[in-house]
Short mmCIF file of C-alpha atoms and ligand atoms in Angstrom, two decimals:
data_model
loop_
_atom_site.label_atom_id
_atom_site.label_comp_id
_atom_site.label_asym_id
_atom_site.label_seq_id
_atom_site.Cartn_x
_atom_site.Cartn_y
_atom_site.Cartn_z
CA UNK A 1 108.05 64.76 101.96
CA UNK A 2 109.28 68.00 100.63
CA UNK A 3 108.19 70.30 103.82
CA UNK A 4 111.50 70.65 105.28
CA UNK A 5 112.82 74.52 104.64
CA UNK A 6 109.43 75.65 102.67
CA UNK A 7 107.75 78.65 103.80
CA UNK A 8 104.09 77.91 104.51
CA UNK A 9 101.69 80.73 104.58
CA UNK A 10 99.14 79.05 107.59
CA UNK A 11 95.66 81.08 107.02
CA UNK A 12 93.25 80.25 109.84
CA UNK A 13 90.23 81.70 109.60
CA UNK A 14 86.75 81.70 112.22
CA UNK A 15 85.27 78.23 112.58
CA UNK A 16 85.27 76.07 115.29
CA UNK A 17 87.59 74.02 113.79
CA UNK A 18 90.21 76.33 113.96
CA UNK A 19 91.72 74.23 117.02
CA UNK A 20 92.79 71.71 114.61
CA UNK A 21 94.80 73.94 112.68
CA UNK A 22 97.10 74.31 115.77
CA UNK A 23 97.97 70.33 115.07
CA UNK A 24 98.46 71.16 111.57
CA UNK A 25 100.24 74.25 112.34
CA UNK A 26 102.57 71.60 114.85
CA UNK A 27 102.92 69.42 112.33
CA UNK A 28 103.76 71.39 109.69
CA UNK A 29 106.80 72.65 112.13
CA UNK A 30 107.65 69.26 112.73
CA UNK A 31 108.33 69.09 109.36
CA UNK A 32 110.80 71.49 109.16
CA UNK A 33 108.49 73.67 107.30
CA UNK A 34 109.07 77.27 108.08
CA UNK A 35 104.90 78.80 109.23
CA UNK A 36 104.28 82.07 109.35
CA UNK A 37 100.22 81.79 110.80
CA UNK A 38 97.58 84.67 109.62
CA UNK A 39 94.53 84.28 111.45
CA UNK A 40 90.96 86.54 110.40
CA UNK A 41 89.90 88.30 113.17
CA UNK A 42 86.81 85.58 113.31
CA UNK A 43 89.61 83.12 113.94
CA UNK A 44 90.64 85.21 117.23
CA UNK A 45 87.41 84.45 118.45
CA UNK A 46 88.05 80.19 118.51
CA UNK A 47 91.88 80.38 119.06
CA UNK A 48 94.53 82.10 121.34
CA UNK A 49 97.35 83.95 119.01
CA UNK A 50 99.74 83.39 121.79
CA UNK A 51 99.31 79.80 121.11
CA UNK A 52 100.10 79.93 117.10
CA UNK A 53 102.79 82.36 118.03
CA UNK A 54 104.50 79.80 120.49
CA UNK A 55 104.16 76.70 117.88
CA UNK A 56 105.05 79.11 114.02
CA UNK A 57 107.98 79.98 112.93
CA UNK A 58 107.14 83.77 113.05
CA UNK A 59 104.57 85.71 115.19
CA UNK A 60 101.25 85.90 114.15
CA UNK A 61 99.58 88.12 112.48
CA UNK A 62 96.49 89.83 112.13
CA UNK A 63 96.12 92.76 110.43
CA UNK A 64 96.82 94.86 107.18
CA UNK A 65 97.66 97.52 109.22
CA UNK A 66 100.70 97.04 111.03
CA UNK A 67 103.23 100.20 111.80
CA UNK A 68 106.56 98.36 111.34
CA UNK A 69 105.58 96.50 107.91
CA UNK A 70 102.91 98.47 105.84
CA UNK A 71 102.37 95.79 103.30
CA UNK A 72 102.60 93.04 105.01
CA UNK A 73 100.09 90.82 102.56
CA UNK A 74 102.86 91.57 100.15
CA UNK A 75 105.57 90.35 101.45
CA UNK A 76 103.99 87.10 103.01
CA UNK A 77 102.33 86.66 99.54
CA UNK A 78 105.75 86.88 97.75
CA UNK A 79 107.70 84.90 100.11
CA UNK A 80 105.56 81.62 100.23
CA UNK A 81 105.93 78.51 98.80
CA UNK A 82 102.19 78.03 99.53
CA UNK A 83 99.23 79.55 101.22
CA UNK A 84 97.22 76.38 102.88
CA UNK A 85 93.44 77.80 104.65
CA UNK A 86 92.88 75.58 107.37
CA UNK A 87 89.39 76.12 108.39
CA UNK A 88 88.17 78.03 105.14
CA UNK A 89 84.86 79.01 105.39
CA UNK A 90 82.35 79.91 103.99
CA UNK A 91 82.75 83.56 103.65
CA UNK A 92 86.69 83.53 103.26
CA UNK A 93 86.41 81.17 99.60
CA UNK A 94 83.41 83.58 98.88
CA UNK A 95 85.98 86.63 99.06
CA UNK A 96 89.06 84.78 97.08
CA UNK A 97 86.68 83.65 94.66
CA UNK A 98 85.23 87.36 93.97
CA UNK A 99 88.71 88.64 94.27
CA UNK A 100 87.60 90.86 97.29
CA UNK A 101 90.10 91.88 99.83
CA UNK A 102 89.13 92.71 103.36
CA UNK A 103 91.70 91.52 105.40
CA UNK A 104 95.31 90.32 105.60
CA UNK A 105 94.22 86.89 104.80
CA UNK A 106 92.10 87.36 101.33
CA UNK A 107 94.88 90.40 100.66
CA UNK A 108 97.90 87.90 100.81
CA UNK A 109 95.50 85.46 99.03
CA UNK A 110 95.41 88.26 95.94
CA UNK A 111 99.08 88.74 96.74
CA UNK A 112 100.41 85.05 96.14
CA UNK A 113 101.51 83.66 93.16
CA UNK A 114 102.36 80.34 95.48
CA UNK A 115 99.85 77.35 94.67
CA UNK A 116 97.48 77.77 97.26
CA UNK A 117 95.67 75.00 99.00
CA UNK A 118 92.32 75.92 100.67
CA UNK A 119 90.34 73.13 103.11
CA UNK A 120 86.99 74.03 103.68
CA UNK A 121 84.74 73.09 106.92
CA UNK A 122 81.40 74.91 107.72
CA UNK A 123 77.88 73.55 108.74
CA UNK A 124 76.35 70.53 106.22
CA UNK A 125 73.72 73.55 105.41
CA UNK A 126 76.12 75.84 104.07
CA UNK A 127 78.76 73.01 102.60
CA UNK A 128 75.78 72.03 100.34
CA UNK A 129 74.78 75.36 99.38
CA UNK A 130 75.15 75.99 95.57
CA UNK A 131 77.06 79.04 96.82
CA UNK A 132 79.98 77.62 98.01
CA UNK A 133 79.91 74.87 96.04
CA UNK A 134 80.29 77.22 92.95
CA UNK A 135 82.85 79.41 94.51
CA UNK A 136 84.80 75.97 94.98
CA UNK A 137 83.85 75.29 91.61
CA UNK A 138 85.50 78.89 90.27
CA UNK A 139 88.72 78.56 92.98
CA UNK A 140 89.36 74.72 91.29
CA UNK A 141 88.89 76.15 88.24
CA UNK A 142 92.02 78.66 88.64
CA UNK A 143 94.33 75.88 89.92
CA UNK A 144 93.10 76.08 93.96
CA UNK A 145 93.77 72.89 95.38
CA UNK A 146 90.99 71.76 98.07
CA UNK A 147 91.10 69.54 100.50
CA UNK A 148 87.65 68.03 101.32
CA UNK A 149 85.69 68.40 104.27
CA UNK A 150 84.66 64.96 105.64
CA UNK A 151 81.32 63.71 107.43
CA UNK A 152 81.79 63.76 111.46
CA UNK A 153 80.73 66.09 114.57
CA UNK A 154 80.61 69.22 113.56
CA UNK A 155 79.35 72.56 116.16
CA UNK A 156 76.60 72.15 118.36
CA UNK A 157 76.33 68.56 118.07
CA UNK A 158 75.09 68.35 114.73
CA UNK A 159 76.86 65.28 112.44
CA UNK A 160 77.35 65.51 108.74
CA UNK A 161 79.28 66.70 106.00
CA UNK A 162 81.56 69.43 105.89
CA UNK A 163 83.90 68.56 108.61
CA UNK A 164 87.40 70.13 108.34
CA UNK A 165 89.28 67.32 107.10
CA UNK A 166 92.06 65.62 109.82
CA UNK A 167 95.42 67.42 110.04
CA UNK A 168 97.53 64.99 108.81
CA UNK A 169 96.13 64.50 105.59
CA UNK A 170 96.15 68.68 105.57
CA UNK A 171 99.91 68.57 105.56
CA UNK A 172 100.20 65.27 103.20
CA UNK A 173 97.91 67.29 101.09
CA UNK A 174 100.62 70.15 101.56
CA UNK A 175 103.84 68.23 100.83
CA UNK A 176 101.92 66.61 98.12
CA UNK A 177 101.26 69.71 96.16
CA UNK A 178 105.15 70.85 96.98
CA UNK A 179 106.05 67.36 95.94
CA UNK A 180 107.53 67.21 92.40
CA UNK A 181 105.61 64.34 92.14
CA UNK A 182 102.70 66.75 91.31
CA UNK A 183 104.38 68.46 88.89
CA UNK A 184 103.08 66.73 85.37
CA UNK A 185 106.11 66.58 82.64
CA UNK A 186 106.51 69.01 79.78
CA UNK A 187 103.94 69.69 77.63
CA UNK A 188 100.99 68.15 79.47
CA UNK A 189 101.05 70.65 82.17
CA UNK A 190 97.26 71.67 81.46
CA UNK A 191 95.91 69.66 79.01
CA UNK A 192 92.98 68.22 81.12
CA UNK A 193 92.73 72.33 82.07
CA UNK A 194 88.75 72.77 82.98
CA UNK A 195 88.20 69.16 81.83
CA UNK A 196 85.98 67.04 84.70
CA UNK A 197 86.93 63.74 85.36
CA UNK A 198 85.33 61.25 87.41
CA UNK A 199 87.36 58.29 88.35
CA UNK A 200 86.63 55.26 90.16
CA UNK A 201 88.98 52.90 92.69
CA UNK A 202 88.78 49.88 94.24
CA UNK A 203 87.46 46.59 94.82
CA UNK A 204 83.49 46.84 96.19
CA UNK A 205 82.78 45.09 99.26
CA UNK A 206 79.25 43.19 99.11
CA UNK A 207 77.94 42.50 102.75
CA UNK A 208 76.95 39.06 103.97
CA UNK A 209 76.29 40.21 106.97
CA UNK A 210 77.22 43.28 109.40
CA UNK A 211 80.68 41.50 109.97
CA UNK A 212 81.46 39.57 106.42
CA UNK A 213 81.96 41.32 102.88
CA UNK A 214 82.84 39.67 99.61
CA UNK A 215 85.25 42.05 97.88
CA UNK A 216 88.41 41.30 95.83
CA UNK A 217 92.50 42.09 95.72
CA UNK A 218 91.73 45.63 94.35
CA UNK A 219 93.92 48.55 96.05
CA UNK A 220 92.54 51.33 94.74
CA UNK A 221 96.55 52.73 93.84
CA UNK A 222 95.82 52.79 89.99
CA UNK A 223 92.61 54.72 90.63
CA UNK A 224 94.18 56.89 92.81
CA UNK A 225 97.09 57.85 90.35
CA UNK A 226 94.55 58.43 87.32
CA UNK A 227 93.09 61.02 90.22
CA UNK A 228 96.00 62.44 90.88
CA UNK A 229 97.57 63.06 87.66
CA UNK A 230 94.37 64.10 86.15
CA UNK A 231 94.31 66.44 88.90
CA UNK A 232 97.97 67.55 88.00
CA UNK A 233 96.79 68.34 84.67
CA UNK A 234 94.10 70.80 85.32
CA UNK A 235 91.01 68.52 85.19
CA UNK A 236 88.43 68.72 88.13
CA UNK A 237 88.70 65.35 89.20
CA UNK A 238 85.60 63.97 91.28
CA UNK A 239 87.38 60.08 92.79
CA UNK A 240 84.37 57.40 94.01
CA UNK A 241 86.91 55.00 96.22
CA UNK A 242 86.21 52.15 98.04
CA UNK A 243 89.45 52.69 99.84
CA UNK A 244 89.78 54.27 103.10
CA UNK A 245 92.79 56.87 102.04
CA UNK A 246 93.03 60.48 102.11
CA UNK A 247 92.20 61.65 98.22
CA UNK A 248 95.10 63.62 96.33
CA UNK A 249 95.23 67.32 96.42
CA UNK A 250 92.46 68.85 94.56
CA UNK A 251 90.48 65.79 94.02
CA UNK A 252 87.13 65.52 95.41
CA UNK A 253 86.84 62.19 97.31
CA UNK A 254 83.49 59.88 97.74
CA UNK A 255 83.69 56.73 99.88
CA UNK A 256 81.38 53.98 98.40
CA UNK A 257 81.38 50.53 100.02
CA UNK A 258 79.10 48.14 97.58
CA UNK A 259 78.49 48.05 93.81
CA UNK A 260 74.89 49.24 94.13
CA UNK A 261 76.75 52.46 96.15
CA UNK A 262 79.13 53.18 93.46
CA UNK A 263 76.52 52.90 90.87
CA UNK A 264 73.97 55.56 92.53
CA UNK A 265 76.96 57.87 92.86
CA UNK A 266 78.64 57.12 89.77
CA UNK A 267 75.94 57.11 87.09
CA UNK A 268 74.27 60.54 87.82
CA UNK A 269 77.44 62.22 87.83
CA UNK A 270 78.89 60.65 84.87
CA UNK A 271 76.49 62.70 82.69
CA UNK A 272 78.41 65.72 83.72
CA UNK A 273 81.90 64.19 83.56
CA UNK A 274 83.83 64.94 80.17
CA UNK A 275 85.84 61.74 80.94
CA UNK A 276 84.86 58.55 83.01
CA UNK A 277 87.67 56.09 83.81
CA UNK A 278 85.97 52.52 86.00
CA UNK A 279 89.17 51.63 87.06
CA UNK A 280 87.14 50.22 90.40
CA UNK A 281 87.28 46.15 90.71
CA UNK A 282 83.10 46.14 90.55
CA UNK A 283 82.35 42.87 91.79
CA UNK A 284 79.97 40.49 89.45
CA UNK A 285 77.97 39.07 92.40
CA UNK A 286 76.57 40.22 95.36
CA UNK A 287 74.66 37.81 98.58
CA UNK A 288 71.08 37.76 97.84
CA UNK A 289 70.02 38.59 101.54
CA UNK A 290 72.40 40.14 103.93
CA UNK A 291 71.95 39.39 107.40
CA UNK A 292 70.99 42.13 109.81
CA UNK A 293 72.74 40.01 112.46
CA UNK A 294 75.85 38.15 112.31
CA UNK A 295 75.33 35.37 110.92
CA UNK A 296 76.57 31.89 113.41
CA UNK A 297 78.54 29.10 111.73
CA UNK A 298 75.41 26.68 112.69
CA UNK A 299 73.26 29.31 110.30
CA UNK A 300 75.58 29.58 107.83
CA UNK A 301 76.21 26.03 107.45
CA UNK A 302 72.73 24.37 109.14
CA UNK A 303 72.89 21.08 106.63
CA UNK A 304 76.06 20.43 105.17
CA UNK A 305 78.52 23.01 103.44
CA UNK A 306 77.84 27.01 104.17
CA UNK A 307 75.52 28.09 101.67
CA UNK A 308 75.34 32.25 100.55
CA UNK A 309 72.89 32.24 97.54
CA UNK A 310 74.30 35.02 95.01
CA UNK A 311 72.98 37.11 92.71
CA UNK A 312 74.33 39.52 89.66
CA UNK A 313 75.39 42.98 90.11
CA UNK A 314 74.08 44.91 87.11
CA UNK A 315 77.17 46.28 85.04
CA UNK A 316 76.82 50.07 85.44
CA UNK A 317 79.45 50.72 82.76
CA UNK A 318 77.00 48.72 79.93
CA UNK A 319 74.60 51.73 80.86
CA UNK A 320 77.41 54.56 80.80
CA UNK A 321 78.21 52.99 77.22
CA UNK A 322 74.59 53.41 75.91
CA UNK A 323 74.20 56.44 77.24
CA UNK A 324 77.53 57.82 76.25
CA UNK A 325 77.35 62.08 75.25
CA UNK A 326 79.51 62.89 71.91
CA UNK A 327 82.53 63.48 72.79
CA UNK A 328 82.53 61.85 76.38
CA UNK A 329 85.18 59.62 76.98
CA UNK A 330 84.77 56.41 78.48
CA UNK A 331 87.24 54.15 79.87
CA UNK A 332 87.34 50.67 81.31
CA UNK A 333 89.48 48.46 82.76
CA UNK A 334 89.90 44.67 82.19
CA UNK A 335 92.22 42.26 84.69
CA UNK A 336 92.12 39.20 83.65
CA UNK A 337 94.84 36.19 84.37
CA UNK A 338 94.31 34.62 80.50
CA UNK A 339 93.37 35.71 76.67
CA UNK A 340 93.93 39.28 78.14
CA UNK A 341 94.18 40.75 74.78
CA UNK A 342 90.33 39.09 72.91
CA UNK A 343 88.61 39.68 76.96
CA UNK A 344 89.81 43.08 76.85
CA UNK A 345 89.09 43.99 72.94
CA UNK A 346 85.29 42.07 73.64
CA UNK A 347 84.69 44.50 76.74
CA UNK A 348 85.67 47.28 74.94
CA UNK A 349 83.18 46.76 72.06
CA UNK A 350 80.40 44.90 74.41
CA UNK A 351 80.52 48.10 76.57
CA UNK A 352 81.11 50.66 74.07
CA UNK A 353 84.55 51.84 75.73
CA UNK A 354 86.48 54.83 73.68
CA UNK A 355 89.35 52.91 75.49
CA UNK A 356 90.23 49.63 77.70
CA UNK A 357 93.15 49.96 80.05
CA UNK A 358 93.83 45.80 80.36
CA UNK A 359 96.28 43.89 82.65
CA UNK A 360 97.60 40.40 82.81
CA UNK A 361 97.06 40.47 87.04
CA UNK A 362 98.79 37.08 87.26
CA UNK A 363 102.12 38.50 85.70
CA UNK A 364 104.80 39.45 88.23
CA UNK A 365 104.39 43.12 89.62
CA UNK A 366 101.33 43.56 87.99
CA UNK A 367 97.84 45.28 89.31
CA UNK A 368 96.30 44.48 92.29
CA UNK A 369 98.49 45.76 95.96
CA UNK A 370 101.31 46.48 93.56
CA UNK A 371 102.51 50.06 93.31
CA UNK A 372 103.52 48.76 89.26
CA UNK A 373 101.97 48.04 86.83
CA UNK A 374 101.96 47.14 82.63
CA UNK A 375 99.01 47.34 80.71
CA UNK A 376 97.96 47.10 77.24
CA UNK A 377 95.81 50.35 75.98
CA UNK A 378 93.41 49.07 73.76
CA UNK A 379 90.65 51.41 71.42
CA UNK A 380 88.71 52.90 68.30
CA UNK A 381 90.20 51.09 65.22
CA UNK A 382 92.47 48.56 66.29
CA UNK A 383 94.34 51.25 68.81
CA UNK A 384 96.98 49.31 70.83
CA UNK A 385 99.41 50.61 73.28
CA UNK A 386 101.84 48.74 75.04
CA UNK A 387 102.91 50.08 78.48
CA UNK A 388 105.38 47.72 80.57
CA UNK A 389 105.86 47.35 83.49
CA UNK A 390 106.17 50.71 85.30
CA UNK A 391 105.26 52.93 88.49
CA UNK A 392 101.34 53.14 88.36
CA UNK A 393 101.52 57.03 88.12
CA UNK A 394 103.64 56.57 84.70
CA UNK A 395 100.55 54.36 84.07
CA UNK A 396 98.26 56.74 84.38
CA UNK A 397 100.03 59.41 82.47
CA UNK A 398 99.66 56.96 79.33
CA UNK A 399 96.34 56.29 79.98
CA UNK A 400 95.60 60.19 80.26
CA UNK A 401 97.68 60.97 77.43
CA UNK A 402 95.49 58.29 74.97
CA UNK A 403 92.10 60.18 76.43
CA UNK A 404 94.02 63.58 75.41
CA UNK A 405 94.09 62.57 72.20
CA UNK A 406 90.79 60.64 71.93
CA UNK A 407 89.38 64.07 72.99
CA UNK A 408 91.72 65.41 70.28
CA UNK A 409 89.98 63.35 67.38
CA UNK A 410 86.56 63.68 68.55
CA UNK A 411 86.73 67.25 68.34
CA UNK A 412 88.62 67.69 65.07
N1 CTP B 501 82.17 47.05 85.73
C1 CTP B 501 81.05 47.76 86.12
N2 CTP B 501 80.01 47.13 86.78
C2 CTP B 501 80.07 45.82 87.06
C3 CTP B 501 81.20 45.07 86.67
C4 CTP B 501 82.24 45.73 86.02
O1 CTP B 501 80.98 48.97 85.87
N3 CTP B 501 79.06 45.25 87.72
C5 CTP B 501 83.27 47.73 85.02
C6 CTP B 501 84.61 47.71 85.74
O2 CTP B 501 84.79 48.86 86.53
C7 CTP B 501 85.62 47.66 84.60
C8 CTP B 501 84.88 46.95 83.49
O3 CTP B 501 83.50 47.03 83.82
O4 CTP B 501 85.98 48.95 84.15
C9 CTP B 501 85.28 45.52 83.29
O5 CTP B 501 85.09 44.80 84.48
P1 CTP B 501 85.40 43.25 84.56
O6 CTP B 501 85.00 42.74 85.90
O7 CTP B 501 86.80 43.02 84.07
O8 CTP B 501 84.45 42.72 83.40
P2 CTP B 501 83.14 41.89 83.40
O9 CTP B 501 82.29 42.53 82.35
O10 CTP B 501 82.57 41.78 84.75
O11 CTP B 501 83.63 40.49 82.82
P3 CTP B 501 84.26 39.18 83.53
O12 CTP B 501 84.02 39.29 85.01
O13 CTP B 501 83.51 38.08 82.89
O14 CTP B 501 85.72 39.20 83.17
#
């Protein structure tokens, strides 16, 4: 974590979730992080200043208009290493997004050149509202990092999405974007710049029953790194995960559990997506009935061995194929434990893949819980790219670099 000695710009503004930005505010501290809290006058309203005052590094503050520093947007601005909003609502991302300064927050916002990480909570009704949603859309655009609201209680009793997201993956989120780690080498700094990329992670679990899933050795780490680095590289990066882990900065996280889940998410946004990468373990077969109860050994196994009639998942990447857009780039993956290379090159022409990412899972340090990996790239022509064995983020820079230049081809 690279928090200790970086001066963090804490902009709270007035939601009821402000409270938790104390915690983050705490933790941030803890951290060695040097705060230096801003809270909108709406903020003043949910939270004590005495209390951010006691916890930051530096008094709060309030206002633009302050007797001993006159431009004091300028000077926090200049001096951060990043600006994290922790609530942002609705009407603060509508102001940085229009570029309209009110207050000391949006002014230092203007005033930054820091990266800036914003972390939006607000009521499900105004979450979903095309406005903010294209605001976000515009902020992402220009590099704004966002950490997503989840589902959860939110005011007044009401449950559902756009709950401010909990503060320790804020600060993750924080040392992650100060991390180097999210610094992409030379060269490929934006090349996914504007690009949208939906990626998929994980194994699927398939219920038997309330209590029993069928799911495989998937970890959801290789889907996560394509996220991230795609994210690194300017790309607006939408992640469908199976795995219960905080998303990367700037990636937009859904939680699926089953294949049927993934595929009603995944298909109607692929038709948007420039680039589509399955790298989610979809499983082939799913329990014909699942149980509403828990099922009792006697049921399960009433005459002889337990017996869970199966059925097949339909292969939503066959569809993607067929309904591919020119110029859309579609990627698959293929583990297998024999003939890697003629399974891989016969999914990548059965699907109508632009390119296979395929891994030999029974090799040492390879795929599934392993934070390595090697793969072969396979594609158009008789493409082949060997990548050994490596950290899965160096893995995902390979695979991003062969869509780069699929894109590359396609548009020449
Ligand atoms: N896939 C999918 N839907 C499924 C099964 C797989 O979208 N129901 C996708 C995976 O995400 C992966 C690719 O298809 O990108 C290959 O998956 P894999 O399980 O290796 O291939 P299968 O076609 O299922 O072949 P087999 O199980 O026979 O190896």
């Amino acid at each position: 974590m690279s928090l200790a000695g970086r001066r963090i710009v804490l902009g709270v503004t007035g939601g009821i979730a402000a409270y938790k930005a104390i915690d983050v505010c705490r933790r941030l501290v803890d951290a060695g992080a040097h705060v230096a809290p801003v809270l909108t006058e709406g903020a003043t309203h949910f939270v004590g200043e005495t209390t951010f005052s006691a916890l930051a590094s530096e008094p709060v503050q309030t206002s633009l208009w302050h007797e001993d520093s006159p431009i004091p947007h300028t000077r926090l601005g200049q001096g951060a290493d990043l600006v994290v909003v922790a609530p942002a609502t609705a009407r603060v991302l509508s102001a940085y997004a229009h570029g309209y300064s009110d207050d000391l927050l949006t002014a230092t916002l203007l005033a930054t050149r820091a990266p800036v990480v914003v972390c939006p909570a607000m009521h499900t009704e105004m979450w979903e509202h095309p406005a903010v949603q294209d605001n976000l859309e515009l902020l992402r655009s220009r590099g704004v990092h966002v950490v997503w609201p989840t589902e959860g209680r939110l005011a007044g009793g009401d449950v559902g999405a756009g709950r401010l997201a909990e503060p320790a993956d804020i600060v993750a989120a924080v040392a992650h974007v100060l991390d180097g780690a999210d610094a992409p080498p030379d060269g490929r700094a934006d090349d996914l710049a504007g690009v949208s990329v939906l990626v998929t992670a994980g194994g699927t679990r398939e219920a038997i029953d309330p209590v029993r899933v069928i799911t495989n050795r998937s970890s959801g780490k290789q889907g996560y790194a394509l996220a991230a680095e795609a994210a690194a590289r300017g790309a607006r990066v939408t992640l469908v995960s199976t795995v219960e882990r905080a998303a990367p900065a700037g990636v937009e996280m859904i939680e699926v559990a089953s294949a049927a889940d993934m595929q009603a998410v995944v298909v109607p946004r692929a038709d948007h997506a420039d680039v589509v990468v399955m790298a989610a373990a979809v499983a082939d077969f799913r329990p014909v009935v699942v149980a509403d109860h828990k099922l009792k050994k006697h049921e399960l196994a009433a005459d002889g061995p337990p017996h869970i009639v199966l059925e097949p998942t339909h292969d939503f990447l066959v569809d993607l194929g067929r309904a591919k857009r020119p110029g859309q780039v579609l990627v698959g993956f293929a583990a297998e434990t024999r003939d890697l290379l003629d399974n891989a090159r016969a999914k990548l022409e059965r699907k109508n893949l632009d390119l296979i990412v395929a891994n030999d899972v029974s090799a040492p340090g390879v795929g599934f819980e392993h934070d390595t990996n090697a793969v072969v790239l396979l594609g158009p022509g008789g493409m082949r790219q060997d990548v050994p064995l490596t950290d899965k983020r160096a893995v995902a820079r390979a695979v991003l670099d062969a869509v780069v230049e699929l894109r590359t081809a396609t548009s020449s």
